[in-house]
Short mmCIF file of C-alpha atoms in Angstrom, two decimals:
data_model
loop_
_atom_site.label_atom_id
_atom_site.label_comp_id
_atom_site.label_asym_id
_atom_site.label_seq_id
_atom_site.Cartn_x
_atom_site.Cartn_y
_atom_site.Cartn_z
CA MET A 176 92.08 151.67 114.98
CA THR A 177 91.01 149.84 111.70
CA ALA A 178 87.37 148.85 111.60
CA ALA A 179 86.48 145.15 111.66
CA ALA A 180 84.44 143.86 108.70
CA PRO A 181 81.33 141.49 109.53
CA GLY A 182 82.44 138.42 110.96
CA GLY A 183 85.30 140.24 112.75
CA ARG A 184 87.69 140.32 109.84
CA ARG A 185 89.69 143.34 109.33
CA HIS A 186 88.34 146.10 106.68
CA TYR A 187 90.71 147.49 104.25
CA ASP A 188 89.91 150.59 102.02
CA VAL A 189 92.40 149.00 99.20
CA VAL A 190 93.58 145.46 98.89
CA VAL A 191 96.29 144.84 96.32
CA LEU A 192 97.61 141.39 95.04
CA GLY A 193 100.82 140.86 93.52
CA GLU A 194 104.76 139.93 94.13
CA VAL A 195 107.17 141.74 96.03
CA LEU A 196 110.60 141.93 94.88
CA VAL A 197 113.89 142.74 96.43
CA GLU A 198 115.52 145.56 94.49
CA VAL A 199 119.14 146.05 93.67
CA ALA A 200 119.69 149.51 92.31
CA THR A 201 122.76 151.12 90.76
CA GLU A 202 123.89 154.41 89.50
CA ALA A 203 126.41 153.00 87.20
CA ALA A 204 125.83 150.68 84.22
CA PHE A 205 125.78 147.04 85.38
CA ASP A 206 129.22 145.65 85.77
CA ASP A 207 131.49 143.82 88.28
CA GLY A 208 132.14 145.83 91.27
CA VAL A 209 129.64 148.45 90.78
CA GLU A 210 128.09 149.74 94.10
CA ALA A 211 124.37 149.14 94.60
CA ARG A 212 121.74 150.00 97.12
CA LEU A 213 119.32 147.16 98.21
CA GLY A 214 115.58 147.99 98.48
CA VAL A 215 112.19 146.50 98.31
CA SER A 216 109.77 147.07 95.56
CA GLY A 217 107.69 145.40 92.80
CA ASP A 218 104.68 146.81 91.27
CA ALA A 219 102.33 145.58 94.03
CA LEU A 220 104.17 147.13 96.88
CA ASN A 221 104.61 150.36 95.02
CA VAL A 222 100.93 150.34 94.51
CA ALA A 223 100.24 149.47 98.14
CA ALA A 224 102.59 152.05 99.71
CA ALA A 225 101.18 154.85 97.59
CA ALA A 226 97.64 154.02 98.82
CA ALA A 227 98.53 154.06 102.26
CA ALA A 228 100.42 157.25 102.02
CA ALA A 229 97.24 158.63 100.50
CA GLY A 230 95.16 157.78 103.68
CA ALA A 231 93.92 154.49 102.93
CA GLU A 232 93.97 151.23 105.12
CA VAL A 233 95.73 148.89 102.84
CA GLY A 234 96.22 145.12 102.75
CA LEU A 235 98.83 143.42 100.58
CA ILE A 236 98.11 139.75 99.41
CA SER A 237 101.52 138.42 98.52
CA VAL A 238 103.84 135.47 99.26
CA LEU A 239 107.33 135.96 100.76
CA SER A 240 110.05 133.52 101.59
CA GLU A 241 110.33 132.22 104.98
CA ASP A 242 114.05 133.09 105.30
CA GLU A 243 115.90 136.16 106.61
CA LEU A 244 115.31 137.90 103.34
CA GLY A 245 111.71 137.34 103.52
CA GLN A 246 111.60 138.57 107.14
CA ALA A 247 113.44 141.98 105.83
CA VAL A 248 110.87 142.32 103.00
CA ARG A 249 108.09 141.88 105.54
CA ARG A 250 109.53 144.65 108.07
CA ARG A 251 109.72 147.02 105.00
CA ILE A 252 106.08 146.48 104.03
CA GLU A 253 105.17 147.17 107.49
CA GLU A 254 107.41 150.39 107.56
CA LEU A 255 105.51 151.63 104.49
CA GLY A 256 102.13 151.70 106.48
CA VAL A 257 100.85 148.63 104.61
CA SER A 258 99.40 145.66 106.61
CA THR A 259 101.11 142.52 106.77
CA ASP A 260 98.13 140.57 108.07
CA LEU A 261 97.36 139.15 104.49
CA LEU A 262 100.85 138.04 103.73
CA CYS A 263 101.69 134.42 103.28
CA GLN A 264 105.34 132.98 103.90
CA ARG A 265 106.50 129.48 102.79
CA PRO A 266 109.76 128.09 101.50
CA GLY A 267 111.04 129.34 98.22
CA GLN A 268 113.34 131.84 96.77
CA GLN A 269 112.52 135.58 96.94
CA GLY A 270 112.39 137.21 93.61
CA ALA A 271 114.62 140.00 92.83
CA TYR A 272 115.39 142.61 90.11
CA PHE A 273 118.35 144.94 89.17
CA VAL A 274 117.86 148.39 87.88
CA HIS A 275 120.21 150.93 86.68
CA SER A 276 118.86 154.36 86.37
CA ASP A 277 120.96 157.05 84.37
CA PRO A 278 121.04 160.95 85.24
CA GLU A 279 117.94 161.32 83.06
CA GLY A 280 115.86 158.76 85.18
CA ASN A 281 115.82 156.12 82.33
CA ARG A 282 116.26 152.67 83.50
CA GLU A 283 117.63 149.29 82.54
CA PHE A 284 116.26 146.17 84.15
CA SER A 285 117.12 142.70 84.67
CA TYR A 286 115.08 140.16 86.67
CA ALA A 287 115.65 136.94 88.77
CA ARG A 288 111.98 135.86 89.49
CA SER A 289 111.55 132.70 87.65
CA HIS A 290 109.87 130.21 89.97
CA SER A 291 109.99 132.71 92.79
CA VAL A 292 108.10 132.14 95.96
CA GLY A 293 105.84 135.10 95.04
CA SER A 294 104.59 133.19 91.75
CA THR A 295 103.22 130.56 93.88
CA LEU A 296 100.40 132.89 94.65
CA SER A 297 97.06 131.09 94.26
CA PRO A 298 93.40 131.36 94.94
CA GLU A 299 93.99 129.48 98.15
CA ASP A 300 95.88 132.51 99.51
CA LEU A 301 92.71 134.73 99.15
CA ASP A 302 90.28 135.63 101.84
CA LEU A 303 87.06 136.00 100.03
CA GLU A 304 85.25 137.95 102.69
CA VAL A 305 88.24 140.49 102.86
CA LEU A 306 88.08 141.06 99.12
CA ARG A 307 84.23 141.45 99.09
CA ASN A 308 84.33 144.14 102.01
CA ALA A 309 87.33 146.15 100.64
CA GLY A 310 86.87 149.55 99.00
CA ALA A 311 88.74 148.45 95.96
CA VAL A 312 90.98 145.51 94.85
CA ILE A 313 93.81 146.27 92.54
CA ALA A 314 95.92 143.65 90.41
CA SER A 315 98.06 144.17 87.24
CA GLY A 316 98.90 142.33 84.17
CA ILE A 317 102.16 141.31 86.02
CA THR A 318 100.47 139.53 88.70
CA ALA A 319 98.44 137.50 86.01
CA ALA A 320 101.49 136.74 84.21
CA ILE A 321 103.86 135.43 86.77
CA SER A 322 102.12 132.16 86.92
CA ASP A 323 99.03 130.32 86.07
CA THR A 324 97.90 130.09 89.83
CA ALA A 325 98.57 133.73 90.15
CA ALA A 326 96.43 134.45 87.20
CA GLN A 327 93.57 132.21 88.80
CA ALA A 328 93.98 134.41 91.90
CA VAL A 329 93.59 137.71 89.99
CA ASP A 330 90.27 136.06 88.40
CA VAL A 331 88.85 135.32 91.70
CA ALA A 332 89.74 138.56 93.24
CA ALA A 333 88.13 140.49 90.37
CA ALA A 334 85.00 138.52 90.69
CA ALA A 335 84.62 139.08 94.33
CA ALA A 336 85.56 142.73 94.67
CA ARG A 337 82.96 145.48 94.74
CA ARG A 338 85.39 147.76 92.83
CA PHE A 339 88.25 145.99 90.72
CA VAL A 340 90.91 148.00 89.56
CA TYR A 341 93.15 146.74 86.75
CA ASP A 342 96.64 148.01 85.24
CA PRO A 343 97.29 145.98 82.02
CA ASN A 344 101.11 146.78 82.63
CA HIS A 345 101.98 144.45 80.05
CA ARG A 346 105.61 143.02 80.08
CA PRO A 347 106.75 141.23 77.06
CA ARG A 348 109.11 139.04 78.96
CA LEU A 349 106.52 137.69 81.12
CA SER A 350 103.53 137.04 78.60
CA SER A 351 102.93 137.17 75.08
CA LEU A 352 100.64 139.96 73.36
CA GLU A 353 97.96 137.57 72.64
CA ASP A 354 97.88 136.44 76.25
CA ALA A 355 97.79 140.03 77.47
CA ARG A 356 95.05 140.80 75.11
CA ARG A 357 93.03 137.85 76.15
CA ARG A 358 93.46 138.84 79.88
CA LEU A 359 92.31 142.41 79.26
CA ARG A 360 89.22 141.27 77.49
CA GLU A 361 88.31 138.86 80.31
CA LEU A 362 88.99 141.48 83.24
CA ALA A 363 87.61 144.56 81.62
CA PRO A 364 84.00 143.58 82.17
CA LEU A 365 84.79 143.10 85.70
CA SER A 366 86.65 146.32 86.25
CA TRP A 367 85.40 149.63 87.92
CA LEU A 368 88.69 151.24 86.64
CA VAL A 369 91.35 150.21 83.97
CA THR A 370 94.62 152.35 83.55
CA PRO A 371 96.54 151.42 80.36
CA SER A 372 99.48 153.55 79.22
CA SER A 373 99.63 155.32 75.89
CA PRO A 374 100.94 154.80 73.48
CA GLY A 375 102.67 151.39 74.08
CA GLU A 376 99.76 149.54 75.71
CA THR A 377 96.89 151.10 73.96
CA SER A 378 98.39 150.50 70.48
CA ASP A 379 99.70 146.93 71.40
CA LEU A 380 96.66 145.71 73.47
CA LEU A 381 93.83 147.67 71.84
CA ASP A 382 94.97 148.63 68.29
CA ALA A 383 93.98 152.12 69.28
CA GLU A 384 95.09 155.18 67.55
CA SER A 385 94.25 157.65 70.31
CA PRO A 386 94.01 157.49 74.03
CA ASP A 387 90.16 158.17 73.50
CA ASP A 388 89.98 155.42 71.12
CA ALA A 389 91.52 153.04 73.64
CA ALA A 390 89.25 154.33 76.60
CA ARG A 391 86.16 153.79 74.40
CA ALA A 392 87.34 150.38 73.33
CA LEU A 393 87.67 149.33 77.22
CA THR A 394 84.23 150.76 78.05
CA SER A 395 82.76 148.82 75.06
CA MET A 396 84.41 145.74 76.61
CA GLY A 397 82.48 146.63 79.99
CA ALA A 398 84.81 148.58 82.04
CA SER A 399 83.29 151.35 83.95
CA ASN A 400 85.96 153.86 83.82
CA VAL A 401 89.18 154.27 82.10
CA ALA A 402 92.33 156.46 82.84
CA VAL A 403 94.76 156.36 79.99
CA THR A 404 98.17 157.54 81.31
CA CYS A 405 100.08 159.62 78.83
CA GLY A 406 103.38 159.88 80.34
CA ALA A 407 104.49 163.52 80.95
CA ASP A 408 101.66 164.82 78.86
CA GLY A 409 98.79 163.85 81.50
CA ILE A 410 95.89 161.41 81.61
CA HIS A 411 92.88 160.84 79.34
CA LEU A 412 89.89 160.17 81.66
CA LEU A 413 86.63 158.43 80.53
CA HIS A 414 84.23 158.69 83.54
CA ASP A 415 80.54 158.18 83.71
CA GLY A 416 80.33 158.26 79.79
CA GLU A 417 82.24 161.53 79.57
CA THR A 418 85.99 162.41 78.58
CA ARG A 419 88.14 164.66 80.47
CA TRP A 420 91.95 165.62 79.99
CA ILE A 421 93.79 165.95 83.33
CA SER A 422 97.02 167.48 82.94
CA SER A 423 100.19 166.07 84.48
CA VAL A 424 101.83 167.80 87.42
CA PRO A 425 105.39 168.83 86.80
CA ALA A 426 108.09 167.00 88.55
CA PRO A 427 110.30 169.11 90.82
CA HIS A 428 113.23 166.87 89.73
CA VAL A 429 113.64 163.44 88.19
CA ILE A 430 116.12 160.86 89.52
CA ASP A 431 114.41 157.55 88.82
CA GLN A 432 110.98 156.82 87.18
CA THR A 433 110.68 153.41 88.78
CA GLY A 434 107.38 153.07 90.30
CA ALA A 435 105.76 156.35 89.15
CA GLY A 436 102.89 154.53 87.30
CA ASP A 437 102.32 152.27 90.36
CA ALA A 438 102.13 155.44 92.61
CA PHE A 439 99.58 156.99 90.25
CA LEU A 440 97.52 153.85 90.40
CA GLY A 441 97.74 153.30 94.10
CA SER A 442 97.05 156.82 95.29
CA THR A 443 94.39 157.31 92.50
CA THR A 444 92.38 154.30 93.85
CA ALA A 445 92.73 155.19 97.53
CA ARG A 446 91.55 158.74 97.09
CA ALA A 447 88.50 157.54 94.91
CA VAL A 448 87.69 155.08 97.79
CA LEU A 449 88.11 157.66 100.54
CA GLY A 450 85.43 159.88 98.65
CA ASP A 451 87.08 162.02 96.03
CA ALA A 452 85.43 162.38 92.92
CA LEU A 453 87.41 160.31 90.24
CA PRO A 454 88.82 163.26 88.43
CA ASP A 455 90.18 164.62 91.62
CA ALA A 456 91.55 161.39 92.74
CA VAL A 457 93.29 161.23 89.28
CA ARG A 458 94.81 164.69 89.61
CA TRP A 459 96.05 163.58 93.13
CA GLY A 460 97.55 160.49 91.59
CA ALA A 461 99.32 162.53 88.95
CA ALA A 462 100.81 164.76 91.57
CA VAL A 463 102.19 161.57 93.60
CA ALA A 464 103.57 160.27 90.49
CA SER A 465 105.54 163.41 89.79
CA LEU A 466 106.97 163.29 93.19
CA VAL A 467 108.03 159.74 93.26
CA VAL A 468 110.38 160.12 90.52
CA GLY A 469 112.42 162.52 92.68
CA GLY A 470 113.45 159.42 94.66
CA ARG A 471 115.79 156.31 93.83
CA GLY A 472 113.92 153.03 93.49
CA GLY A 473 110.37 151.86 93.58
CA THR A 474 109.63 152.69 97.14
CA GLY A 475 112.81 155.00 97.48
CA PHE A 476 110.31 158.13 97.91
CA VAL A 477 106.96 157.64 98.82
CA PRO A 478 105.31 161.09 99.50
CA THR A 479 103.11 161.82 102.51
CA ALA A 480 99.48 163.21 101.92
CA ALA A 481 100.66 166.65 103.24
CA GLN A 482 103.70 166.70 100.73
CA THR A 483 101.25 165.91 97.86
CA ARG A 484 98.65 168.34 98.91
CA GLU A 485 101.33 171.12 99.15
CA HIS A 486 102.56 170.08 95.70
CA LEU A 487 99.13 170.33 94.09
CA ARG A 488 98.69 173.76 95.90
CA THR A 489 101.72 175.15 94.20
CA ALA A 490 101.82 173.22 90.86
CA PRO A 491 100.38 174.90 87.72
CA ILE A 492 96.94 173.67 86.24
CA THR A 493 96.40 173.57 82.78
CA GLU A 494 93.75 171.75 80.70
CA GLU A 495 95.92 171.70 77.34
CA GLY A 496 98.17 169.25 76.06
CA ALA A 497 96.08 166.32 75.06
CA PRO A 498 97.50 164.23 72.42
#
């Protein structure tokens, strides 16, 4: 039974803000007559599902359509162990994306999300007491870029959270580089943890030549901790003023890389809120990310805590490989 926060509101270990999307995934290149698998994904749901699988009580703040599609999305959110109590439903079109993954796990995306119901997220959809009482609140640059009102919601949530976690997740199709940089400068001082990727985001958003340069630039902006994800190499962590390289965990097999970074973010945050030291939480997140790529779609495979623990137990551990 989930504990109640002061005032009778439900308490969450982790609260995630963002848009949930219908996922149409194909194994063949996009073309007429190609068979596809329908799923439910989007960075916010991928993050929330990973946090729930890591053992956290998770709430998702998102706006769904009122039609049958929105109801199907809501059912999937619940199946993934994420609370639906913070969801809103109103008239509008559920956003969607199409993704083709080749045998190496590389992906091609096409989005249909302009003016979606999810982009109507606004500060009015937030319960500030829930945000203040949550162990951590997570948002991404995607959420901040889908609309002006969603960006305002991210700002309000960041200011209210006791621990705010921000993934820059810059998507050029959604926002300009200038806007993404401005957003990062504004949110870094409010962030307990920032998780940029290298080399793409660290060089573009921070003009950093190395993960360490990026981490130190973000802490100089006011971020408390920084975990720079370096793909298959590992993670450069700047925590309590000290740097540490955490190697990646080898993936048993790769089918689709969709959602791996989101899974790292959600599971790392959850384990930290639940009491793991941040380096240990990052190591857990790396293991989850390496398992997620064995499924198809953003939430095609969400490993349980037991599966992740076993994967960590058997995976080789090295401290080498830092860029």
